Every structure is written in structure tokens, then in C-alpha cells.
XYZ file of C-alpha atoms in Angstrom:
607
model
C 4.596 -19.038 -2.432
C 3.041 -22.108 -3.999
C 4.402 -25.580 -3.339
C 6.773 -27.033 -5.943
C 5.345 -30.176 -7.604
C 7.289 -33.422 -7.793
C 7.612 -33.221 -11.569
C 9.116 -29.731 -11.262
C 11.395 -30.480 -8.341
C 15.176 -30.421 -8.398
C 15.131 -34.002 -7.119
C 13.449 -35.311 -10.278
C 15.578 -33.096 -12.511
C 18.731 -34.385 -10.894
C 17.653 -38.022 -11.340
C 16.589 -37.367 -14.943
C 19.893 -35.684 -15.761
C 21.800 -38.539 -14.129
C 19.781 -41.181 -15.997
C 19.997 -39.285 -19.291
C 23.757 -38.996 -18.938
C 24.014 -42.730 -18.357
C 21.621 -43.378 -21.238
C 23.578 -41.175 -23.620
C 26.827 -42.786 -22.528
C 25.369 -46.262 -23.021
C 24.002 -45.279 -26.419
C 27.335 -43.915 -27.556
C 29.089 -47.025 -26.272
C 26.400 -49.229 -27.849
C 26.593 -47.551 -31.255
C 30.361 -47.734 -31.263
C 30.377 -51.324 -29.965
C 27.731 -52.595 -32.415
C 29.380 -50.831 -35.320
C 32.778 -52.286 -34.505
C 31.263 -55.679 -33.760
C 29.352 -55.665 -37.047
C 32.474 -54.829 -38.990
C 34.468 -57.457 -37.113
C 31.869 -60.207 -37.583
C 31.404 -59.386 -41.253
C 35.174 -59.294 -41.731
C 35.616 -62.609 -39.932
C 32.785 -64.088 -41.961
C 34.349 -62.961 -45.193
C 37.888 -63.936 -44.179
C 36.847 -67.454 -43.216
C 35.052 -67.961 -46.527
C 37.812 -66.297 -48.526
C 40.309 -68.803 -47.107
C 38.101 -71.631 -48.275
C 37.562 -69.942 -51.649
C 41.329 -69.490 -52.061
C 41.827 -73.204 -51.382
C 39.009 -74.028 -53.747
C 40.532 -71.754 -56.395
C 43.832 -73.562 -56.085
C 42.225 -76.995 -56.482
C 40.084 -75.814 -59.383
C 43.155 -74.296 -61.050
C 44.957 -77.615 -60.776
C 42.058 -79.382 -62.400
C 41.640 -76.821 -65.139
C 45.308 -76.830 -66.207
C 45.541 -80.609 -66.487
C 46.043 -81.722 -70.052
C 42.880 -83.297 -71.475
C 41.534 -84.241 -74.835
C 39.067 -81.839 -76.321
C 36.174 -84.220 -76.235
C 37.026 -85.428 -72.797
C 34.318 -84.452 -70.330
C 36.210 -85.292 -67.174
C 36.751 -81.617 -66.206
C 33.120 -81.136 -65.070
C 33.363 -84.384 -63.143
C 36.585 -83.336 -61.504
C 35.116 -79.960 -60.681
C 32.033 -81.624 -59.161
C 34.365 -83.787 -57.088
C 36.260 -80.732 -55.876
C 33.062 -78.915 -55.052
C 31.780 -81.889 -53.087
C 34.741 -81.494 -50.783
C 33.848 -77.788 -50.307
C 31.255 -77.670 -47.557
C 30.051 -74.813 -45.345
C 26.763 -74.102 -43.602
C 27.067 -70.414 -44.480
C 27.457 -71.002 -48.247
C 24.310 -71.194 -50.392
C 26.015 -71.961 -53.696
C 29.453 -72.068 -55.337
C 29.803 -71.980 -59.085
C 32.885 -72.534 -61.233
C 32.952 -70.638 -64.513
C 35.617 -70.996 -67.249
C 37.074 -68.144 -69.242
C 34.303 -68.452 -71.807
C 31.646 -67.646 -69.131
C 30.440 -71.235 -69.196
C 29.378 -72.808 -65.920
C 31.467 -75.895 -65.388
C 30.284 -76.739 -61.897
C 27.917 -75.796 -59.042
C 27.593 -76.939 -55.456
C 23.802 -76.683 -55.474
C 22.347 -80.092 -56.320
C 19.152 -78.415 -57.549
C 21.054 -76.343 -60.118
C 23.135 -79.036 -61.858
C 21.200 -78.272 -64.991
C 23.022 -74.943 -65.252
C 26.346 -76.789 -65.901
C 27.500 -76.174 -69.457
C 25.437 -73.048 -69.854
C 26.744 -69.535 -70.081
C 26.312 -67.291 -67.055
C 24.630 -63.919 -67.216
C 26.013 -62.458 -63.972
C 27.643 -59.065 -64.538
C 30.051 -59.530 -61.665
C 31.445 -62.728 -63.287
C 31.833 -61.005 -66.624
C 33.738 -58.158 -64.958
C 35.926 -60.591 -63.080
C 36.751 -62.557 -66.250
C 37.305 -59.390 -68.213
C 39.276 -57.446 -65.678
C 40.735 -60.218 -63.572
C 39.658 -58.519 -60.370
C 37.760 -59.810 -57.368
C 34.276 -58.371 -56.843
C 32.505 -58.576 -53.474
C 29.089 -57.171 -52.541
C 26.181 -57.696 -50.152
C 22.738 -57.841 -51.724
C 19.196 -58.873 -50.865
C 17.950 -62.289 -51.882
C 14.701 -61.786 -53.789
C 13.212 -65.073 -52.607
C 14.152 -65.213 -48.945
C 14.465 -61.426 -48.480
C 17.655 -62.131 -46.551
C 20.980 -60.470 -47.071
C 23.614 -62.557 -48.962
C 27.265 -61.999 -49.732
C 28.225 -62.438 -53.350
C 31.891 -63.013 -54.183
C 33.276 -63.239 -57.667
C 36.945 -64.341 -57.581
C 39.141 -64.914 -60.612
C 41.090 -68.167 -61.123
C 44.468 -67.354 -62.511
C 47.305 -69.406 -63.935
C 50.523 -67.659 -64.818
C 48.859 -64.280 -64.509
C 46.165 -65.312 -66.932
C 42.529 -65.517 -65.909
C 41.370 -68.998 -66.786
C 38.079 -68.930 -64.894
C 36.146 -67.570 -61.924
C 34.521 -68.732 -58.733
C 31.026 -67.315 -57.988
C 30.125 -67.639 -54.281
C 26.779 -66.808 -52.628
C 27.030 -66.878 -48.799
C 24.338 -66.455 -46.099
C 25.648 -63.327 -44.397
C 22.199 -62.772 -42.816
C 23.320 -65.070 -40.006
C 25.884 -62.473 -39.026
C 23.194 -59.787 -38.726
C 20.959 -62.179 -36.790
C 23.782 -62.585 -34.319
C 24.191 -58.822 -34.240
C 20.491 -58.397 -33.437
C 20.742 -60.949 -30.647
C 23.795 -59.196 -29.287
C 22.032 -55.824 -29.659
C 18.992 -57.162 -27.764
C 21.263 -58.432 -25.028
C 22.976 -55.033 -24.911
C 19.635 -53.167 -24.748
C 18.416 -55.458 -21.973
C 21.636 -54.828 -20.094
C 21.246 -51.093 -20.720
C 17.677 -51.134 -19.355
C 18.804 -53.037 -16.271
C 21.689 -50.610 -15.849
C 19.310 -47.652 -16.194
C 16.950 -49.059 -13.571
C 19.822 -49.651 -11.187
C 21.258 -46.233 -12.056
C 17.880 -44.543 -11.467
C 17.639 -46.194 -8.068
C 21.154 -45.119 -7.194
C 20.402 -41.659 -8.648
C 17.376 -41.281 -6.393
C 19.437 -42.210 -3.354
C 22.251 -39.925 -4.444
C 19.838 -37.093 -5.273
C 18.295 -37.347 -1.818
C 21.678 -36.756 -0.226
C 21.993 -33.557 -2.269
C 18.406 -32.328 -2.469
C 17.458 -33.048 1.176
C 19.585 -30.170 2.554
C 18.489 -28.031 -0.399
C 14.856 -28.792 0.428
C 15.507 -27.888 4.057
C 17.077 -24.600 2.964
C 14.073 -23.919 0.718
C 11.683 -24.492 3.635
C 13.842 -22.242 5.799
C 13.803 -19.536 3.113
C 9.987 -19.743 2.935
C 9.788 -19.512 6.736
C 12.156 -16.527 6.697
C 9.967 -14.850 4.079
C 7.079 -15.157 6.569
C 9.225 -13.694 9.359
C 10.098 -16.943 11.152
C 13.822 -17.067 11.904
C 13.679 -19.771 14.585
C 14.199 -22.745 12.225
C 17.654 -24.107 11.489
C 18.862 -26.088 8.491
C 20.155 -29.559 9.428
C 23.795 -30.139 8.485
C 24.226 -33.610 6.904
C 27.944 -33.502 6.241
C 31.117 -31.472 5.977
C 31.132 -31.218 2.181
C 30.251 -28.167 0.089
C 26.524 -28.599 0.749
C 27.192 -28.963 4.467
C 29.267 -25.782 4.407
C 26.413 -24.106 2.516
C 23.952 -25.200 5.222
C 26.238 -23.831 7.959
C 26.593 -20.545 6.045
C 22.815 -20.425 5.547
C 22.239 -20.824 9.302
C 24.750 -18.035 10.006
C 23.020 -15.869 7.436
C 19.668 -16.592 9.097
C 21.033 -15.510 12.479
C 22.513 -12.295 11.074
C 19.351 -11.582 9.105
C 17.283 -12.141 12.260
C 19.447 -9.665 14.166
C 19.288 -7.156 11.325
C 15.529 -7.580 11.000
C 15.068 -7.158 14.753
C 17.167 -4.004 14.689
C 15.310 -2.658 11.665
C 11.937 -3.519 13.197
C 12.939 -1.837 16.438
C 14.015 1.291 14.601
C 10.839 1.181 12.516
C 8.691 0.940 15.640
C 10.613 3.809 17.227
C 10.145 5.901 14.102
C 6.464 4.951 13.870
C 5.983 5.783 17.539
C 7.762 9.116 17.126
C 5.713 9.972 14.045
C 2.466 8.808 15.658
C 2.920 10.807 18.874
C 4.422 13.925 17.341
C 2.181 16.923 17.686
C 3.683 18.308 14.499
C 2.713 16.943 11.104
C 5.364 15.118 9.052
C 5.176 14.440 5.311
C 7.819 12.535 3.293
C 8.104 12.464 -0.495
C 10.097 10.502 -3.057
C 12.587 12.106 -5.439
C 9.739 13.046 -7.789
C 7.924 15.042 -5.102
C 5.081 12.589 -4.530
C 3.911 11.783 -0.998
C 5.084 8.398 0.322
C 4.436 8.939 4.045
C 2.174 11.175 6.116
C 1.503 10.858 9.824
C -1.870 11.300 11.486
C -1.224 14.840 12.862
C -0.324 16.026 9.341
C -3.493 14.451 7.936
C -5.535 16.171 10.651
C -3.813 19.527 10.113
C -4.534 19.386 6.368
C -7.971 17.766 6.896
C -7.242 14.949 4.420
C -7.305 11.167 4.430
C -3.931 9.442 4.622
C -4.952 6.898 1.966
C -6.060 9.492 -0.574
C -2.942 11.700 -0.453
C -0.363 8.954 -1.038
C 1.379 9.473 -4.421
C -0.079 12.984 -4.545
C 2.349 15.847 -5.428
C 3.450 17.703 -2.303
C 2.902 21.120 -3.920
C -0.716 20.180 -4.654
C -1.280 18.834 -1.150
C -0.005 22.071 0.410
C -1.816 24.248 -2.131
C 1.416 25.743 -3.507
C 1.204 24.603 -7.148
C 0.482 28.115 -8.409
C 3.502 29.694 -6.673
C 6.107 26.955 -6.182
C 7.432 23.851 -7.941
C 8.972 20.845 -6.225
C 12.440 22.085 -7.228
C 11.677 25.405 -5.524
C 10.822 23.586 -2.292
C 14.121 21.657 -2.467
C 16.016 24.946 -2.428
C 13.680 26.627 0.086
C 15.737 27.712 3.083
C 13.105 29.574 5.104
C 9.799 28.259 6.342
C 6.580 28.968 4.447
C 3.355 30.245 5.960
C 0.324 28.349 4.700
C -2.814 30.401 5.206
C -5.965 28.256 5.064
C -8.151 30.893 6.737
C -11.747 31.382 5.694
C -14.256 34.079 6.412
C -15.532 31.970 9.293
C -12.308 30.619 10.769
C -8.691 31.736 11.061
C -6.288 28.826 10.294
C -2.535 29.199 9.626
C 0.245 26.573 9.316
C 4.012 26.940 9.081
C 5.916 24.487 6.845
C 9.634 23.708 7.240
C 11.441 21.707 4.552
C 14.433 19.376 4.785
C 16.009 17.624 1.785
C 16.854 13.890 1.967
C 20.163 13.710 0.119
C 22.917 11.120 -0.331
C 26.605 11.901 0.115
C 26.929 11.907 -3.680
C 24.410 14.730 -3.891
C 21.587 12.591 -5.262
C 18.228 13.806 -3.898
C 16.029 11.017 -2.515
C 13.104 13.140 -1.410
C 11.832 15.878 0.870
C 10.684 15.976 4.501
C 8.057 18.567 5.389
C 7.210 19.433 8.998
C 3.947 21.273 9.646
C 3.227 23.408 12.735
C -0.162 24.840 13.641
C 0.538 28.485 14.438
C -3.098 29.591 14.397
C -3.224 30.072 18.154
C 0.152 31.771 18.181
C -0.975 34.137 15.434
C -4.182 34.767 17.337
C -2.284 35.454 20.560
C 0.088 37.816 18.756
C -2.880 39.583 17.196
C -4.689 39.817 20.547
C -1.501 41.084 22.208
C -1.169 43.834 19.616
C -4.853 44.648 19.958
C -4.547 44.636 23.757
C -1.601 47.018 23.739
C -3.379 49.244 21.238
C -6.616 49.207 23.253
C -4.894 49.866 26.584
C -2.900 52.681 25.020
C -6.046 54.129 23.527
C -8.055 53.760 26.733
C -5.344 55.430 28.801
C -4.567 58.120 26.258
C -8.156 59.449 26.187
C -8.496 60.256 29.921
C -4.867 61.381 30.136
C -5.383 63.747 27.243
C -8.536 65.089 28.853
C -6.802 65.500 32.243
C -3.799 67.228 30.658
C -6.073 69.667 28.840
C -8.021 70.554 31.959
C -4.903 70.719 34.145
C -3.194 73.017 31.618
C -6.274 75.211 31.659
C -6.227 75.303 35.447
C -2.499 76.060 35.421
C -3.083 78.891 32.986
C -5.396 80.579 35.555
C -8.699 78.827 35.176
C -8.495 77.844 38.850
C -9.210 81.478 39.711
C -12.539 81.323 37.915
C -14.966 79.926 40.472
C -17.579 79.181 37.816
C -15.505 76.753 35.737
C -12.744 75.561 38.101
C -15.003 73.133 40.037
C -16.208 71.611 36.736
C -12.638 71.148 35.540
C -11.705 69.423 38.799
C -14.799 67.215 38.631
C -13.918 66.055 35.101
C -10.324 65.429 36.147
C -11.521 63.392 39.114
C -13.889 61.331 36.924
C -11.169 60.601 34.416
C -8.840 59.592 37.248
C -11.455 57.213 38.640
C -11.971 55.832 35.117
C -8.241 55.097 34.819
C -8.269 53.495 38.267
C -11.169 51.253 37.213
C -9.318 50.348 34.012
C -6.119 49.495 35.892
C -8.075 47.466 38.462
C -9.788 45.511 35.683
C -6.453 44.862 34.019
C -5.003 43.652 37.314
C -8.030 41.413 37.777
C -7.549 39.856 34.318
C -3.844 39.447 35.005
C -4.632 37.522 38.177
C -7.103 35.338 36.281
C -4.426 34.524 33.673
C -1.882 33.669 36.359
C -1.146 29.997 36.927
C -1.081 30.587 40.667
C -4.664 31.832 40.653
C -6.865 29.956 43.162
C -10.589 30.164 43.889
C -11.824 30.339 47.470
C -14.927 28.222 47.186
C -17.649 27.667 49.733
C -21.208 26.363 49.734
C -23.641 29.219 49.051
C -27.424 29.290 48.815
C -27.516 30.729 45.317
C -31.211 31.747 45.469
C -30.601 34.039 48.419
C -27.231 35.123 47.024
C -28.761 36.103 43.648
C -31.652 37.976 45.302
C -29.227 39.850 47.556
C -27.178 41.085 44.533
C -30.353 42.172 42.731
C -31.540 44.014 45.876
C -28.342 46.071 45.963
C -28.850 47.192 42.356
C -32.546 47.829 42.907
C -31.850 50.180 45.825
C -29.327 52.225 43.875
C -31.028 52.229 40.484
C -31.933 55.452 38.730
C -34.715 56.164 36.253
C -37.767 54.085 35.651
C -36.152 50.663 35.060
C -38.155 47.804 36.570
C -36.808 44.474 37.838
C -38.526 41.137 37.268
C -37.382 38.032 39.145
C -37.909 34.398 38.239
C -35.919 32.770 41.029
C -36.909 29.579 42.916
C -37.704 30.158 46.566
C -36.132 26.902 47.682
C -32.504 26.765 48.713
C -30.065 25.810 45.941
C -26.571 25.313 47.333
C -23.598 25.534 44.959
C -19.870 25.456 45.633
C -18.527 28.814 44.393
C -16.107 31.652 45.147
C -18.676 34.185 46.371
C -16.545 37.280 45.616
C -15.835 36.207 42.035
C -19.442 35.318 41.194
C -20.515 38.609 42.813
C -18.237 40.393 40.322
C -19.682 38.320 37.437
C -23.226 39.324 38.406
C -22.171 42.928 39.050
C -20.565 43.268 35.580
C -23.454 41.661 33.690
C -26.196 43.530 35.602
C -24.302 46.838 35.234
C -24.088 46.331 31.457
C -27.800 45.467 31.299
C -28.738 48.611 33.231
C -26.466 50.826 31.077
C -28.044 49.719 27.833
C -31.664 49.539 29.093
C -33.880 52.369 27.842
C -35.952 54.557 30.134
C -38.931 52.524 31.352
C -37.286 49.279 30.366
C -37.339 46.031 32.318
C -34.574 43.695 33.516
C -35.538 40.051 33.961
C -33.501 37.789 36.270
C -33.914 34.022 36.042
C -32.406 31.045 37.854
C -33.014 27.517 36.599
C -32.050 24.228 38.180
C -30.938 21.850 35.392
C -29.258 18.443 35.247
C -25.738 18.885 36.588
C -25.668 22.666 36.621
C -27.667 25.822 37.315
C -28.378 28.411 34.617
C -28.435 32.143 35.434
C -29.737 34.722 32.920
C -30.030 38.524 32.915
C -32.269 39.939 30.178
C -32.598 43.602 29.183
C -34.769 45.462 26.678
C -32.005 47.538 25.107
C -31.010 48.087 21.481
C -29.624 44.548 21.170
C -26.430 43.242 19.543
C -25.955 42.243 15.865
C -25.771 38.467 15.407
C -22.281 38.506 13.921
C -20.920 40.329 16.990
C -22.402 38.183 19.752
C -19.289 35.961 20.082
C -16.993 38.999 20.301
C -18.614 40.782 23.249
C -16.639 38.593 25.684
C -13.307 39.650 24.164
C -11.190 42.189 25.962
C -11.846 45.854 25.057
C -14.511 44.912 22.523
C -17.436 47.330 22.352
C -20.442 47.182 20.065
C -20.953 50.947 20.343
C -17.622 52.448 21.418
C -18.779 56.060 21.723
C -21.783 55.210 23.891
C -19.740 52.847 26.092
C -17.135 55.516 26.817
C -19.878 58.007 27.625
C -21.297 55.490 30.083
C -17.889 54.985 31.677
C -17.230 51.426 30.532
C -13.752 49.967 30.033
C -14.691 47.092 27.696
C -13.342 44.501 30.164
C -16.409 43.691 32.258
C -17.713 40.749 30.225
C -14.172 39.488 29.565
C -13.589 39.330 33.345
C -16.976 37.630 33.827
C -16.094 35.021 31.216
C -12.735 34.204 32.840
C -14.350 33.800 36.259
C -17.193 31.604 35.035
C -14.753 29.377 33.103
C -12.577 29.138 36.217
C -15.599 27.685 38.049
C -16.078 25.057 35.288
C -19.121 26.805 33.820
C -19.938 28.465 30.525
C -21.166 31.901 29.451
C -22.896 33.104 26.266
C -25.367 35.660 24.981
C -28.475 35.831 22.814
C -29.906 39.004 21.328
C -32.440 40.487 18.930
C -31.732 43.935 17.575
C -34.199 46.470 18.940
C -35.614 44.021 21.521
C -32.771 43.449 23.935
C -29.976 41.079 24.981
C -29.818 38.145 27.404
C -26.601 37.045 29.106
C -26.534 33.391 30.240
C -23.989 31.624 32.401
C -23.931 28.219 34.065
C -22.269 26.852 37.195
C -21.712 23.190 38.177
C -24.389 21.866 40.517
C -24.380 18.432 42.153
C -27.637 17.717 43.987
C -26.248 14.625 45.734
C -23.380 16.571 47.255
C -25.837 19.308 48.222
C -27.942 16.746 50.139
C -24.877 15.392 51.907
C -23.792 18.916 52.867
C -27.273 19.714 54.175
């Protein structure tokens, strides 16, 4: 969050509001005060002059009603004498006009020539005609100052006998008002400066705890709950600071609890072997753990916000609403022609107490191995049943024939007994092989290892087969003459070599050759037995080590095989920490390879 500038801060706004309130108040007071003062000064100005005009009107009336001869000119002199006694600094001119609109006197020495002339002032004519007083403020054309013009009738026995025309300098009043207004504005400015200073101090007392709370809020937003807001008082702001500190403590506890739960949930999701996918109420993925991403072979970043039905490949058969009502688990088959891959999906709806659906939780289980084991178990039972049924059927047929009297026929009875004996031995071999595999699968199975010179050991096994071989099969050896000591279970490796060499001899044609090789490599020895038989198709090479698997079932049964020899060899080699595999070319033969761990340093120490 960006820092708040001074001109946008609450501090400045508070001071501005405070100063503006004072300014508005002062302006309202000033307008009201100046208006009332103006009216009062103008009224006082007019009242003071009106008192003098009233006295002047009385004196002029006395002069005008005195009896005089017609040709006597003493009235103008008397009026001049009366006007000379009328003095005021605020009066520009006073004229006395008779009822015939003739000026009979003026106080302005420069305008004595107007005496005896008729006046042209409209206000005087109205006053003489109507007998009313007329007062107005106008602008002097010469001085451009405001003047007060008063036209007052002079009455005697309710008869207008003349008028007084007064021009007063009322501009002085407005000059005083301007001076007073300037004084008031200066006082207002001083008051505003003092008020602003006090406002700043007052604002600091309010905004300082608010600023502290703002800093604390910013720190809380970043996850820092260690700071505390300083409490400056016990007023409302102080109570707010105390409440804010309590809120911080509770928020810290709640955040710690939430973070702990989040870490627990993250840890559970991260270390779950099952995949977990969560969606929102629209069916789009909002969470997927790493096992789920690995099971679906997708990137966690790319599947977020992706519809769950599309992610699971169900868009053609199911909608999101269907998954919400799905009670049973779904089997997701991602198998290809090259690999068998099956997942099981269980669904759980995230729902509020009100019934509102928030989303869906999907749990994925990899059941490929389980499916494979179930398939192999069914195949195993079927193969064992088949392998046992064939000799048992043969034995039953021959035994029934013997029971029916064939035993009396000396030409066929021995043959029947020989077949029955062979089939019995075949079943015994099958049961022994099954027992051997069962022991290998047992958790309690232990190897009895010892150091063996593998060169001599390998040659000894080959010698045993070479002595008892039939036909024109030749043996070729490529075995180092030096001693190569390995730590093995001699009986188990003997069985591995016996099974592989027996298979090679069974499938070798007349006049064929078996080649035996032993190589000393880095960290292990490699043993290979190569024949020149019909070979194995490339797509079946990986299957020859499976139990009961035969490339040519009819020929294998004729040769007396059980289909378990290579499976037993594989289990024994793997138990020693080695590996076993085969290579073949159809029509040219097959080579069986297996490796065993070999540590030359330990061999030297043992020697």
C-alpha cells in the first residue's frame, strides 16, 4: 500500500475543516455585523442631521411667517443669517426654497448667485407639491462620492410654505465602515492563523493515534502482529486504540490457528499417497495435490480452473451435476496398448447446512497394481487348474482302462503304467515349483549366502548337463579361468542355471550349439546362456518370465515343462539383487542374461 501524502492526509483535512468552519463563522458574523453597523451608522448620521434640519426648519419658518412689506428684501438676509448659524462638517450645502420654487438662501458661499432663482430639482418640486419629505443617497458626479440628499418641507398651519434642500457627505460613513471592515478582516486573519495553529495541535491529538492504528493495520496486512497501538488517553479514541490492540491479539491468535490448520492440511495433502482434487461450486478445479497431478500426468498450474469432468476425461458420459449425485466410485481406465493404467475416483460433496453446494472433493486411487494382481491371481488359478487337470485326466483315463481289465494285457499294461507314472512325476514337479514360488513370495524367505568361485561353480553346472545330454548338441564356453568370488546362495543360483540351461537344451535343434558366457563388469557379473532354437517373437520376450507363460504351449507340454522355470529363476535372481532378461531373433535362437552383484574390493579382502 502506497504512503498517504500530506495533502491527502486526515491531519490536513481536519485542520482545513476546522479553519473553514471558523472562517465561515467569522464571515457570517462579519456580514451580519457590517450590515447592522452600516445601517446603524447611516441611521445615526441621518438622525443627527435631521435634528439639525428640524431646528433649521423651525427657524426658517419663523422668518418666513414674519410680516414684511412686499418690496422688503430682508427675508433673504434673515435666511442667510439663519444659515450661517447652521454649521456641520458633514453638510455640503443647505438651500432654502419658498413655495414658488425660488431659492431664498444657500449655505454654500460659492453658490450665492443661485439666490432668487428657481430650482430645477425634482425632489424639491415633489416636496412642495406633495408636502412630503424625500430622502435618497446618490453619487456626486464631480467627486464620485456618495451623498445624502434630503428634501424636507417647511410647513405653517399644515400649509407648505417652503422646503429645505440638504446635501450631506455620507461617504464619510462608508469610509468608516471600510476602516472597520479592514480592522475586522485583519482580526479575522489573525484569528485564523491562531486557529490554524491550535487546529494543528488539536488535530495531532486526534490523528496521532489514528496514524498509529493505520501503521498497525499496514503491519498486520504484512503479517506482523507484534506492534501495539499507543494509548494516549481514556477518551473515545483511547478506547478505540485499546479495542484495536485487543482485536490485533485475537486476530493474531486466529491467524496462528488458521495457519496451523493450513499447514496441517497442506502437509496431509502433500504426503497423501492418494490424489485429492477440490472444485468450486461450478465444477472448476481450485486445488490439486502433487500425487493427483502425477496420477493424471498433468501440471498443477495448467489444470487450475479446468472443469473436473474434462480433467478426468468424463465429459462425454457425465456432467458435474451427475458427479454431485454419484454415490459409488468410478473406474477411470487410462490404459493403452502398451501400458495398463487404471484409477478409482471417489466423490464427496462440500455442502453447507442450508443445502448450498460449495464444491466437490475427488479422491483418486491407483488400482493398476491391484487390478494386475487380481488378473494374475485369476490367471494363476486358471493355469494351475489347467495344468493339474491335464495329467489327472490322462491318469484317470489310463487307470479306468486298467481297472476295466487292461492290466491283464501284458502288451499295453506296462505302457499305461509308464504314462501314469510320468504324469504323476509331472504333477510332483508342478507342485514342487509352486511350493518354491510360494517360499520366494514369503516375507520370511531368507537366502543362505556364501562366497563362491563363480567360474568353477558355472563350469561344474555345465559339466553336469554335458555328461547327461542327449543328441548332438554341442557346448561352447566363454568363461574366465581366473577365480571370481561372489556372495550367493549356491542352491538357489544352481536352480537358476538349471532352469535356464534346461530350457535352452529343450528348444535347441539337433546339432545345435549352446554358448555359455561369464563377464566381469563394473559392480556385477553377467551370465548368459545362448541357444540356436526357433527364437521368441519380440512382443513376447517380456512375458516369458511370467508364471505359466509359454510361447509354444503344445511343444512345452510335450517336453514336460510346467511354465514356471523362468519365473522361479527371475524371483531368485531378484532376491540376490540382480536382474534377468532375454534377447532373441526368430529362427536364430534366444539368449538368457542375468546379473549378480560383484564387489571386487570385498573379494580381495575375503581372499
